[in-house]
Every structure is written in structure tokens, then in C-alpha cells.
């Protein structure tokens, strides 16, 4: 199940490249290699049971010198949430209902 979910989330992450200002994929790879951020699969293992629903999208961005994974989650009631996760620690920093 995790393998299927990870593949779906990875596909969603790669799909964000179509945004107006896509993340620098080389910078993300370097950040993972240098230990600045943890790989998406590790972050997913840590937070998946604490997300408010099913993951329907993911992005990574750097804000104020920090990397954040942004998960979009859809709960059973149809509510949509943005969940911001610290890329280094894997801690959920904020959950915002859309």
C-alpha cells in the first residue's frame, strides 16, 4: 500500500513542474543528498497516520531558507486541507482547511 501511495505522491510531486514557478529539481536533489531535507518516502512514513485525509497532491518549496513539504489531503467528508511539513524534521507545522 505504501509503495502504491508513494508512487502516486511522487507522480503528483513531479506534476508540480507544470506550475508557473516550478521548484529547482536539482536544488531539491542536492538538499536531500546534503541532509538538509529528508526524502519524501521517509516523510510519508512519519506523517501519513496524522494527516486529516487521503493525500491527493504534494509539493515541495523553500520559504525563508527552510524546505517545506505541502501535502493536500481530502477527508471523507470532502473537505480539502493543506498540510505543511518541515522537510528536515518531518514535523507537521500547520494544517489549513481550504
PDB file of N, CA and C in Angstrom:
ATOM      1  N   UNK A   1       0.824  -1.200   0.000  1.00  0.00           N
ATOM      2  CA  UNK A   1       0.000   0.000   0.000  1.00  0.00           C
ATOM      3  C   UNK A   1       0.871   1.268   0.000  1.00  0.00           C
ATOM      4  N   UNK A   2       1.896   1.284   0.887  1.00  0.00           N
ATOM      5  CA  UNK A   2       2.768   2.463   0.954  1.00  0.00           C
ATOM      6  C   UNK A   2       3.485   2.669  -0.373  1.00  0.00           C
ATOM      7  N   UNK A   3       3.894   1.571  -1.025  1.00  0.00           N
ATOM      8  CA  UNK A   3       4.591   1.679  -2.298  1.00  0.00           C
ATOM      9  C   UNK A   3       3.688   2.323  -3.345  1.00  0.00           C
ATOM     10  N   UNK A   4       2.418   1.913  -3.378  1.00  0.00           N
ATOM     11  CA  UNK A   4       1.465   2.480  -4.331  1.00  0.00           C
ATOM     12  C   UNK A   4       1.230   3.950  -4.013  1.00  0.00           C
ATOM     13  N   UNK A   5       1.026   4.253  -2.724  1.00  0.00           N
ATOM     14  CA  UNK A   5       0.792   5.633  -2.313  1.00  0.00           C
ATOM     15  C   UNK A   5       2.008   6.494  -2.619  1.00  0.00           C
ATOM     16  N   UNK A   6       3.203   5.977  -2.327  1.00  0.00           N
ATOM     17  CA  UNK A   6       4.415   6.748  -2.590  1.00  0.00           C
ATOM     18  C   UNK A   6       4.564   7.043  -4.071  1.00  0.00           C
ATOM     19  N   UNK A   7       4.249   6.065  -4.912  1.00  0.00           N
ATOM     20  CA  UNK A   7       4.343   6.281  -6.356  1.00  0.00           C
ATOM     21  C   UNK A   7       3.355   7.351  -6.791  1.00  0.00           C
ATOM     22  N   UNK A   8       2.148   7.319  -6.234  1.00  0.00           N
ATOM     23  CA  UNK A   8       1.140   8.315  -6.592  1.00  0.00           C
ATOM     24  C   UNK A   8       1.574   9.700  -6.126  1.00  0.00           C
ATOM     25  N   UNK A   9       2.107   9.779  -4.931  1.00  0.00           N
ATOM     26  CA  UNK A   9       2.543  11.070  -4.397  1.00  0.00           C
ATOM     27  C   UNK A   9       3.747  11.583  -5.174  1.00  0.00           C
ATOM     28  N   UNK A  10       4.673  10.693  -5.508  1.00  0.00           N
ATOM     29  CA  UNK A  10       5.827  11.109  -6.295  1.00  0.00           C
ATOM     30  C   UNK A  10       5.376  11.640  -7.649  1.00  0.00           C
ATOM     31  N   UNK A  11       4.402  10.977  -8.260  1.00  0.00           N
ATOM     32  CA  UNK A  11       3.873  11.458  -9.541  1.00  0.00           C
ATOM     33  C   UNK A  11       3.272  12.846  -9.383  1.00  0.00           C
ATOM     34  N   UNK A  12       2.559  13.050  -8.286  1.00  0.00           N
ATOM     35  CA  UNK A  12       1.961  14.362  -8.041  1.00  0.00           C
ATOM     36  C   UNK A  12       3.046  15.414  -7.845  1.00  0.00           C
ATOM     37  N   UNK A  13       4.116  15.048  -7.149  1.00  0.00           N
ATOM     38  CA  UNK A  13       5.222  15.982  -6.939  1.00  0.00           C
ATOM     39  C   UNK A  13       5.850  16.373  -8.268  1.00  0.00           C
ATOM     40  N   UNK A  14       6.059  15.392  -9.117  1.00  0.00           N
ATOM     41  CA  UNK A  14       6.648  15.684 -10.417  1.00  0.00           C
ATOM     42  C   UNK A  14       5.709  16.506 -11.283  1.00  0.00           C
ATOM     43  N   UNK A  15       4.410  16.330 -11.090  1.00  0.00           N
ATOM     44  CA  UNK A  15       3.434  17.085 -11.874  1.00  0.00           C
ATOM     45  C   UNK A  15       3.453  18.567 -11.526  1.00  0.00           C
ATOM     46  N   UNK A  16       3.977  18.907 -10.352  1.00  0.00           N
ATOM     47  CA  UNK A  16       4.036  20.322  -9.977  1.00  0.00           C
ATOM     48  C   UNK A  16       5.009  21.084 -10.859  1.00  0.00           C
ATOM     49  N   UNK A  17       5.808  20.374 -11.635  1.00  0.00           N
ATOM     50  CA  UNK A  17       6.756  21.051 -12.527  1.00  0.00           C
ATOM     51  C   UNK A  17       6.033  21.903 -13.558  1.00  0.00           C
ATOM     52  N   UNK A  18       4.744  21.669 -13.745  1.00  0.00           N
ATOM     53  CA  UNK A  18       3.975  22.443 -14.715  1.00  0.00           C
ATOM     54  C   UNK A  18       3.528  23.790 -14.154  1.00  0.00           C
ATOM     55  N   UNK A  19       3.799  24.049 -12.874  1.00  0.00           N
ATOM     56  CA  UNK A  19       3.431  25.330 -12.279  1.00  0.00           C
ATOM     57  C   UNK A  19       4.202  26.468 -12.941  1.00  0.00           C
ATOM     58  N   UNK A  20       3.767  27.668 -12.662  1.00  0.00           N
ATOM     59  CA  UNK A  20       4.422  28.846 -13.237  1.00  0.00           C
ATOM     60  C   UNK A  20       5.867  28.971 -12.752  1.00  0.00           C
ATOM     61  N   UNK A  21       6.139  28.636 -11.497  1.00  0.00           N
ATOM     62  CA  UNK A  21       7.494  28.728 -10.957  1.00  0.00           C
ATOM     63  C   UNK A  21       7.861  27.399 -10.302  1.00  0.00           C
ATOM     64  N   UNK A  22       8.178  26.399 -11.118  1.00  0.00           N
ATOM     65  CA  UNK A  22       8.457  25.073 -10.572  1.00  0.00           C
ATOM     66  C   UNK A  22       9.696  25.092  -9.690  1.00  0.00           C
ATOM     67  N   UNK A  23       9.743  24.170  -8.712  1.00  0.00           N
ATOM     68  CA  UNK A  23      10.933  24.110  -7.865  1.00  0.00           C
ATOM     69  C   UNK A  23      12.132  23.667  -8.700  1.00  0.00           C
ATOM     70  N   UNK A  24      13.293  24.060  -8.276  1.00  0.00           N
ATOM     71  CA  UNK A  24      14.530  23.651  -8.927  1.00  0.00           C
ATOM     72  C   UNK A  24      14.819  22.220  -8.477  1.00  0.00           C
ATOM     73  N   UNK A  25      14.562  21.258  -9.365  1.00  0.00           N
ATOM     74  CA  UNK A  25      14.680  19.851  -9.000  1.00  0.00           C
ATOM     75  C   UNK A  25      16.111  19.494  -8.602  1.00  0.00           C
ATOM     76  N   UNK A  26      17.092  20.130  -9.226  1.00  0.00           N
ATOM     77  CA  UNK A  26      18.478  19.871  -8.842  1.00  0.00           C
ATOM     78  C   UNK A  26      18.738  20.361  -7.419  1.00  0.00           C
ATOM     79  N   UNK A  27      18.145  21.493  -7.064  1.00  0.00           N
ATOM     80  CA  UNK A  27      18.309  22.015  -5.703  1.00  0.00           C
ATOM     81  C   UNK A  27      17.679  21.069  -4.689  1.00  0.00           C
ATOM     82  N   UNK A  28      16.530  20.495  -5.035  1.00  0.00           N
ATOM     83  CA  UNK A  28      15.871  19.542  -4.133  1.00  0.00           C
ATOM     84  C   UNK A  28      16.747  18.301  -3.980  1.00  0.00           C
ATOM     85  N   UNK A  29      17.265  17.787  -5.078  1.00  0.00           N
ATOM     86  CA  UNK A  29      18.140  16.599  -5.008  1.00  0.00           C
ATOM     87  C   UNK A  29      19.377  16.883  -4.148  1.00  0.00           C
ATOM     88  N   UNK A  30      19.970  18.055  -4.334  1.00  0.00           N
ATOM     89  CA  UNK A  30      21.148  18.422  -3.539  1.00  0.00           C
ATOM     90  C   UNK A  30      20.792  18.527  -2.059  1.00  0.00           C
ATOM     91  N   UNK A  31      19.640  19.118  -1.768  1.00  0.00           N
ATOM     92  CA  UNK A  31      19.219  19.271  -0.376  1.00  0.00           C
ATOM     93  C   UNK A  31      19.030  17.911   0.293  1.00  0.00           C
ATOM     94  N   UNK A  32      18.461  16.946  -0.436  1.00  0.00           N
ATOM     95  CA  UNK A  32      18.302  15.593   0.108  1.00  0.00           C
ATOM     96  C   UNK A  32      19.674  14.960   0.305  1.00  0.00           C
ATOM     97  N   UNK A  33      20.541  15.060  -0.698  1.00  0.00           N
ATOM     98  CA  UNK A  33      21.871  14.455  -0.623  1.00  0.00           C
ATOM     99  C   UNK A  33      22.702  15.047   0.511  1.00  0.00           C
ATOM    100  N   UNK A  34      22.520  16.347   0.784  1.00  0.00           N
ATOM    101  CA  UNK A  34      23.279  17.024   1.847  1.00  0.00           C
ATOM    102  C   UNK A  34      22.631  16.894   3.222  1.00  0.00           C
ATOM    103  N   UNK A  35      21.492  16.223   3.293  1.00  0.00           N
ATOM    104  CA  UNK A  35      20.820  16.040   4.579  1.00  0.00           C
ATOM    105  C   UNK A  35      20.034  17.253   5.044  1.00  0.00           C
ATOM    106  N   UNK A  36      19.829  18.223   4.162  1.00  0.00           N
ATOM    107  CA  UNK A  36      19.040  19.403   4.526  1.00  0.00           C
ATOM    108  C   UNK A  36      17.566  19.059   4.652  1.00  0.00           C
ATOM    109  N   UNK A  37      17.113  18.125   3.825  1.00  0.00           N
ATOM    110  CA  UNK A  37      15.732  17.651   3.896  1.00  0.00           C
ATOM    111  C   UNK A  37      15.735  16.133   3.794  1.00  0.00           C
ATOM    112  N   UNK A  38      14.667  15.543   4.305  1.00  0.00           N
ATOM    113  CA  UNK A  38      14.515  14.092   4.234  1.00  0.00           C
ATOM    114  C   UNK A  38      13.750  13.721   2.977  1.00  0.00           C
ATOM    115  N   UNK A  39      14.023  12.540   2.435  1.00  0.00           N
ATOM    116  CA  UNK A  39      13.306  12.105   1.240  1.00  0.00           C
ATOM    117  C   UNK A  39      11.805  12.001   1.493  1.00  0.00           C
ATOM    118  N   UNK A  40      11.041  12.193   0.438  1.00  0.00           N
ATOM    119  CA  UNK A  40       9.588  12.150   0.519  1.00  0.00           C
ATOM    120  C   UNK A  40       9.094  10.845   1.136  1.00  0.00           C
ATOM    121  N   UNK A  41       9.696   9.727   0.792  1.00  0.00           N
ATOM    122  CA  UNK A  41       9.230   8.444   1.329  1.00  0.00           C
ATOM    123  C   UNK A  41       9.361   8.393   2.843  1.00  0.00           C
ATOM    124  N   UNK A  42      10.431   8.948   3.391  1.00  0.00           N
ATOM    125  CA  UNK A  42      10.599   8.980   4.848  1.00  0.00           C
ATOM    126  C   UNK A  42       9.568   9.894   5.498  1.00  0.00           C
ATOM    127  N   UNK A  43       9.349  11.040   4.891  1.00  0.00           N
ATOM    128  CA  UNK A  43       8.362  11.982   5.437  1.00  0.00           C
ATOM    129  C   UNK A  43       6.980  11.337   5.435  1.00  0.00           C
ATOM    130  N   UNK A  44       6.636  10.665   4.352  1.00  0.00           N
ATOM    131  CA  UNK A  44       5.331   9.995   4.263  1.00  0.00           C
ATOM    132  C   UNK A  44       5.154   8.963   5.366  1.00  0.00           C
ATOM    133  N   UNK A  45       6.183   8.159   5.623  1.00  0.00           N
ATOM    134  CA  UNK A  45       6.108   7.154   6.684  1.00  0.00           C
ATOM    135  C   UNK A  45       5.825   7.800   8.030  1.00  0.00           C
ATOM    136  N   UNK A  46       6.405   8.963   8.257  1.00  0.00           N
ATOM    137  CA  UNK A  46       6.273   9.643   9.543  1.00  0.00           C
ATOM    138  C   UNK A  46       4.904  10.298   9.731  1.00  0.00           C
ATOM    139  N   UNK A  47       4.343  10.876   8.667  1.00  0.00           N
ATOM    140  CA  UNK A  47       3.142  11.704   8.849  1.00  0.00           C
ATOM    141  C   UNK A  47       1.842  11.081   8.353  1.00  0.00           C
ATOM    142  N   UNK A  48       1.889  10.027   7.587  1.00  0.00           N
ATOM    143  CA  UNK A  48       0.668   9.546   6.917  1.00  0.00           C
ATOM    144  C   UNK A  48      -0.475   9.249   7.870  1.00  0.00           C
ATOM    145  N   UNK A  49      -0.195   8.766   9.059  1.00  0.00           N
ATOM    146  CA  UNK A  49      -1.266   8.453  10.006  1.00  0.00           C
ATOM    147  C   UNK A  49      -1.805   9.690  10.716  1.00  0.00           C
ATOM    148  N   UNK A  50      -1.149  10.817  10.549  1.00  0.00           N
ATOM    149  CA  UNK A  50      -1.596  12.050  11.210  1.00  0.00           C
ATOM    150  C   UNK A  50      -2.215  13.046  10.251  1.00  0.00           C
ATOM    151  N   UNK A  51      -2.287  12.697   8.982  1.00  0.00           N
ATOM    152  CA  UNK A  51      -2.904  13.590   8.011  1.00  0.00           C
ATOM    153  C   UNK A  51      -4.423  13.503   8.118  1.00  0.00           C
ATOM    154  N   UNK A  52      -5.127  14.602   7.840  1.00  0.00           N
ATOM    155  CA  UNK A  52      -6.583  14.630   8.011  1.00  0.00           C
ATOM    156  C   UNK A  52      -7.357  13.976   6.877  1.00  0.00           C
ATOM    157  N   UNK A  53      -6.713  13.172   6.064  1.00  0.00           N
ATOM    158  CA  UNK A  53      -7.407  12.513   4.962  1.00  0.00           C
ATOM    159  C   UNK A  53      -6.434  11.872   4.002  1.00  0.00           C
ATOM    160  N   UNK A  54      -6.938  11.518   2.835  1.00  0.00           N
ATOM    161  CA  UNK A  54      -6.163  10.884   1.766  1.00  0.00           C
ATOM    162  C   UNK A  54      -5.323  11.929   1.042  1.00  0.00           C
ATOM    163  N   UNK A  55      -4.073  11.619   0.770  1.00  0.00           N
ATOM    164  CA  UNK A  55      -3.197  12.543   0.052  1.00  0.00           C
ATOM    165  C   UNK A  55      -3.621  12.594  -1.412  1.00  0.00           C
ATOM    166  N   UNK A  56      -3.871  13.811  -1.899  1.00  0.00           N
ATOM    167  CA  UNK A  56      -4.254  13.986  -3.300  1.00  0.00           C
ATOM    168  C   UNK A  56      -3.251  14.854  -4.059  1.00  0.00           C
ATOM    169  N   UNK A  57      -2.259  15.384  -3.353  1.00  0.00           N
ATOM    170  CA  UNK A  57      -1.237  16.188  -4.007  1.00  0.00           C
ATOM    171  C   UNK A  57      -0.110  16.508  -3.052  1.00  0.00           C
ATOM    172  N   UNK A  58       1.036  16.825  -3.603  1.00  0.00           N
ATOM    173  CA  UNK A  58       2.186  17.208  -2.783  1.00  0.00           C
ATOM    174  C   UNK A  58       3.093  18.129  -3.592  1.00  0.00           C
ATOM    175  N   UNK A  59       3.677  19.074  -2.897  1.00  0.00           N
ATOM    176  CA  UNK A  59       4.663  19.983  -3.482  1.00  0.00           C
ATOM    177  C   UNK A  59       5.784  20.145  -2.470  1.00  0.00           C
ATOM    178  N   UNK A  60       6.910  20.627  -2.933  1.00  0.00           N
ATOM    179  CA  UNK A  60       7.994  20.999  -2.025  1.00  0.00           C
ATOM    180  C   UNK A  60       8.413  22.403  -2.401  1.00  0.00           C
ATOM    181  N   UNK A  61       8.673  23.210  -1.377  1.00  0.00           N
ATOM    182  CA  UNK A  61       9.075  24.586  -1.632  1.00  0.00           C
ATOM    183  C   UNK A  61      10.035  25.037  -0.550  1.00  0.00           C
ATOM    184  N   UNK A  62      10.789  26.046  -0.891  1.00  0.00           N
ATOM    185  CA  UNK A  62      11.710  26.626   0.070  1.00  0.00           C
ATOM    186  C   UNK A  62      11.198  28.009   0.429  1.00  0.00           C
ATOM    187  N   UNK A  63      10.939  28.214   1.722  1.00  0.00           N
ATOM    188  CA  UNK A  63      10.459  29.505   2.215  1.00  0.00           C
ATOM    189  C   UNK A  63      11.362  29.960   3.347  1.00  0.00           C
ATOM    190  N   UNK A  64      11.854  31.166   3.220  1.00  0.00           N
ATOM    191  CA  UNK A  64      12.695  31.759   4.264  1.00  0.00           C
ATOM    192  C   UNK A  64      13.859  30.837   4.631  1.00  0.00           C
ATOM    193  N   UNK A  65      14.442  30.200   3.606  1.00  0.00           N
ATOM    194  CA  UNK A  65      15.592  29.339   3.830  1.00  0.00           C
ATOM    195  C   UNK A  65      15.274  27.958   4.362  1.00  0.00           C
ATOM    196  N   UNK A  66      13.989  27.631   4.500  1.00  0.00           N
ATOM    197  CA  UNK A  66      13.575  26.313   5.015  1.00  0.00           C
ATOM    198  C   UNK A  66      12.769  25.585   3.953  1.00  0.00           C
ATOM    199  N   UNK A  67      12.952  24.281   3.897  1.00  0.00           N
ATOM    200  CA  UNK A  67      12.191  23.456   2.968  1.00  0.00           C
ATOM    201  C   UNK A  67      10.922  22.957   3.637  1.00  0.00           C
ATOM    202  N   UNK A  68       9.808  23.062   2.915  1.00  0.00           N
ATOM    203  CA  UNK A  68       8.521  22.567   3.396  1.00  0.00           C
ATOM    204  C   UNK A  68       7.897  21.657   2.357  1.00  0.00           C
ATOM    205  N   UNK A  69       7.427  20.508   2.834  1.00  0.00           N
ATOM    206  CA  UNK A  69       6.562  19.676   2.002  1.00  0.00           C
ATOM    207  C   UNK A  69       5.149  20.175   2.247  1.00  0.00           C
ATOM    208  N   UNK A  70       4.391  20.358   1.195  1.00  0.00           N
ATOM    209  CA  UNK A  70       2.991  20.759   1.326  1.00  0.00           C
ATOM    210  C   UNK A  70       2.134  19.633   0.754  1.00  0.00           C
ATOM    211  N   UNK A  71       1.419  18.963   1.657  1.00  0.00           N
ATOM    212  CA  UNK A  71       0.521  17.889   1.252  1.00  0.00           C
ATOM    213  C   UNK A  71      -0.882  18.445   1.140  1.00  0.00           C
ATOM    214  N   UNK A  72      -1.598  18.024   0.136  1.00  0.00           N
ATOM    215  CA  UNK A  72      -3.012  18.347   0.017  1.00  0.00           C
ATOM    216  C   UNK A  72      -3.751  17.058   0.360  1.00  0.00           C
ATOM    217  N   UNK A  73      -4.665  17.145   1.326  1.00  0.00           N
ATOM    218  CA  UNK A  73      -5.391  15.967   1.799  1.00  0.00           C
ATOM    219  C   UNK A  73      -6.892  16.213   1.699  1.00  0.00           C
ATOM    220  N   UNK A  74      -7.608  15.166   1.339  1.00  0.00           N
ATOM    221  CA  UNK A  74      -9.061  15.212   1.198  1.00  0.00           C
ATOM    222  C   UNK A  74      -9.661  14.228   2.184  1.00  0.00           C
ATOM    223  N   UNK A  75     -10.516  14.729   3.095  1.00  0.00           N
ATOM    224  CA  UNK A  75     -11.102  13.825   4.074  1.00  0.00           C
ATOM    225  C   UNK A  75     -12.377  13.178   3.524  1.00  0.00           C
ATOM    226  N   UNK A  76     -12.941  12.265   4.293  1.00  0.00           N
ATOM    227  CA  UNK A  76     -14.129  11.520   3.839  1.00  0.00           C
ATOM    228  C   UNK A  76     -15.345  12.403   3.635  1.00  0.00           C
ATOM    229  N   UNK A  77     -15.364  13.543   4.293  1.00  0.00           N
ATOM    230  CA  UNK A  77     -16.471  14.475   4.153  1.00  0.00           C
ATOM    231  C   UNK A  77     -16.312  15.418   2.972  1.00  0.00           C
ATOM    232  N   UNK A  78     -15.214  15.270   2.228  1.00  0.00           N
ATOM    233  CA  UNK A  78     -14.991  16.113   1.065  1.00  0.00           C
ATOM    234  C   UNK A  78     -14.263  17.412   1.364  1.00  0.00           C
ATOM    235  N   UNK A  79     -13.798  17.591   2.599  1.00  0.00           N
ATOM    236  CA  UNK A  79     -13.054  18.804   2.940  1.00  0.00           C
ATOM    237  C   UNK A  79     -11.603  18.658   2.492  1.00  0.00           C
ATOM    238  N   UNK A  80     -11.036  19.772   2.013  1.00  0.00           N
ATOM    239  CA  UNK A  80      -9.681  19.794   1.497  1.00  0.00           C
ATOM    240  C   UNK A  80      -8.782  20.536   2.478  1.00  0.00           C
ATOM    241  N   UNK A  81      -7.594  19.976   2.720  1.00  0.00           N
ATOM    242  CA  UNK A  81      -6.649  20.561   3.664  1.00  0.00           C
ATOM    243  C   UNK A  81      -5.281  20.696   3.018  1.00  0.00           C
ATOM    244  N   UNK A  82      -4.560  21.753   3.387  1.00  0.00           N
ATOM    245  CA  UNK A  82      -3.140  21.873   3.084  1.00  0.00           C
ATOM    246  C   UNK A  82      -2.399  21.588   4.383  1.00  0.00           C
ATOM    247  N   UNK A  83      -1.445  20.668   4.305  1.00  0.00           N
ATOM    248  CA  UNK A  83      -0.675  20.277   5.479  1.00  0.00           C
ATOM    249  C   UNK A  83       0.788  20.594   5.194  1.00  0.00           C
ATOM    250  N   UNK A  84       1.372  21.458   6.005  1.00  0.00           N
ATOM    251  CA  UNK A  84       2.745  21.907   5.821  1.00  0.00           C
ATOM    252  C   UNK A  84       3.653  21.139   6.773  1.00  0.00           C
ATOM    253  N   UNK A  85       4.663  20.460   6.199  1.00  0.00           N
ATOM    254  CA  UNK A  85       5.545  19.586   6.966  1.00  0.00           C
ATOM    255  C   UNK A  85       6.984  20.052   6.793  1.00  0.00           C
ATOM    256  N   UNK A  86       7.678  20.209   7.906  1.00  0.00           N
ATOM    257  CA  UNK A  86       9.079  20.602   7.894  1.00  0.00           C
ATOM    258  C   UNK A  86       9.890  19.531   7.164  1.00  0.00           C
ATOM    259  N   UNK A  87      10.615  19.922   6.133  1.00  0.00           N
ATOM    260  CA  UNK A  87      11.361  18.981   5.312  1.00  0.00           C
ATOM    261  C   UNK A  87      12.524  18.319   6.022  1.00  0.00           C
ATOM    262  N   UNK A  88      13.021  18.928   7.069  1.00  0.00           N
ATOM    263  CA  UNK A  88      14.150  18.354   7.812  1.00  0.00           C
ATOM    264  C   UNK A  88      13.680  17.451   8.941  1.00  0.00           C
ATOM    265  N   UNK A  89      12.760  17.943   9.761  1.00  0.00           N
ATOM    266  CA  UNK A  89      12.340  17.178  10.940  1.00  0.00           C
ATOM    267  C   UNK A  89      11.164  16.247  10.663  1.00  0.00           C
ATOM    268  N   UNK A  90      10.360  16.569   9.637  1.00  0.00           N
ATOM    269  CA  UNK A  90       9.175  15.769   9.369  1.00  0.00           C
ATOM    270  C   UNK A  90       7.994  16.133  10.260  1.00  0.00           C
ATOM    271  N   UNK A  91       8.133  17.191  11.038  1.00  0.00           N
ATOM    272  CA  UNK A  91       7.042  17.622  11.913  1.00  0.00           C
ATOM    273  C   UNK A  91       6.007  18.418  11.134  1.00  0.00           C
ATOM    274  N   UNK A  92       4.750  18.169  11.457  1.00  0.00           N
ATOM    275  CA  UNK A  92       3.673  18.947  10.853  1.00  0.00           C
ATOM    276  C   UNK A  92       3.687  20.328  11.498  1.00  0.00           C
ATOM    277  N   UNK A  93       3.828  21.356  10.691  1.00  0.00           N
ATOM    278  CA  UNK A  93       3.894  22.719  11.213  1.00  0.00           C
ATOM    279  C   UNK A  93       2.550  23.400  11.207  1.00  0.00           C
ATOM    280  N   UNK A  94       1.717  23.056  10.226  1.00  0.00           N
ATOM    281  CA  UNK A  94       0.424  23.736  10.137  1.00  0.00           C
ATOM    282  C   UNK A  94      -0.519  22.915   9.255  1.00  0.00           C
ATOM    283  N   UNK A  95      -1.789  22.927   9.642  1.00  0.00           N
ATOM    284  CA  UNK A  95      -2.840  22.325   8.826  1.00  0.00           C
ATOM    285  C   UNK A  95      -3.866  23.412   8.582  1.00  0.00           C
ATOM    286  N   UNK A  96      -4.162  23.628   7.295  1.00  0.00           N
ATOM    287  CA  UNK A  96      -5.102  24.700   6.930  1.00  0.00           C
ATOM    288  C   UNK A  96      -6.205  24.102   6.067  1.00  0.00           C
ATOM    289  N   UNK A  97      -7.452  24.303   6.486  1.00  0.00           N
ATOM    290  CA  UNK A  97      -8.572  23.857   5.662  1.00  0.00           C
ATOM    291  C   UNK A  97      -8.770  24.841   4.520  1.00  0.00           C
ATOM    292  N   UNK A  98      -8.983  24.321   3.327  1.00  0.00           N
ATOM    293  CA  UNK A  98      -9.167  25.168   2.140  1.00  0.00           C
ATOM    294  C   UNK A  98     -10.621  25.529   1.967  1.00  0.00           C
TER     295      UNK A  98
END
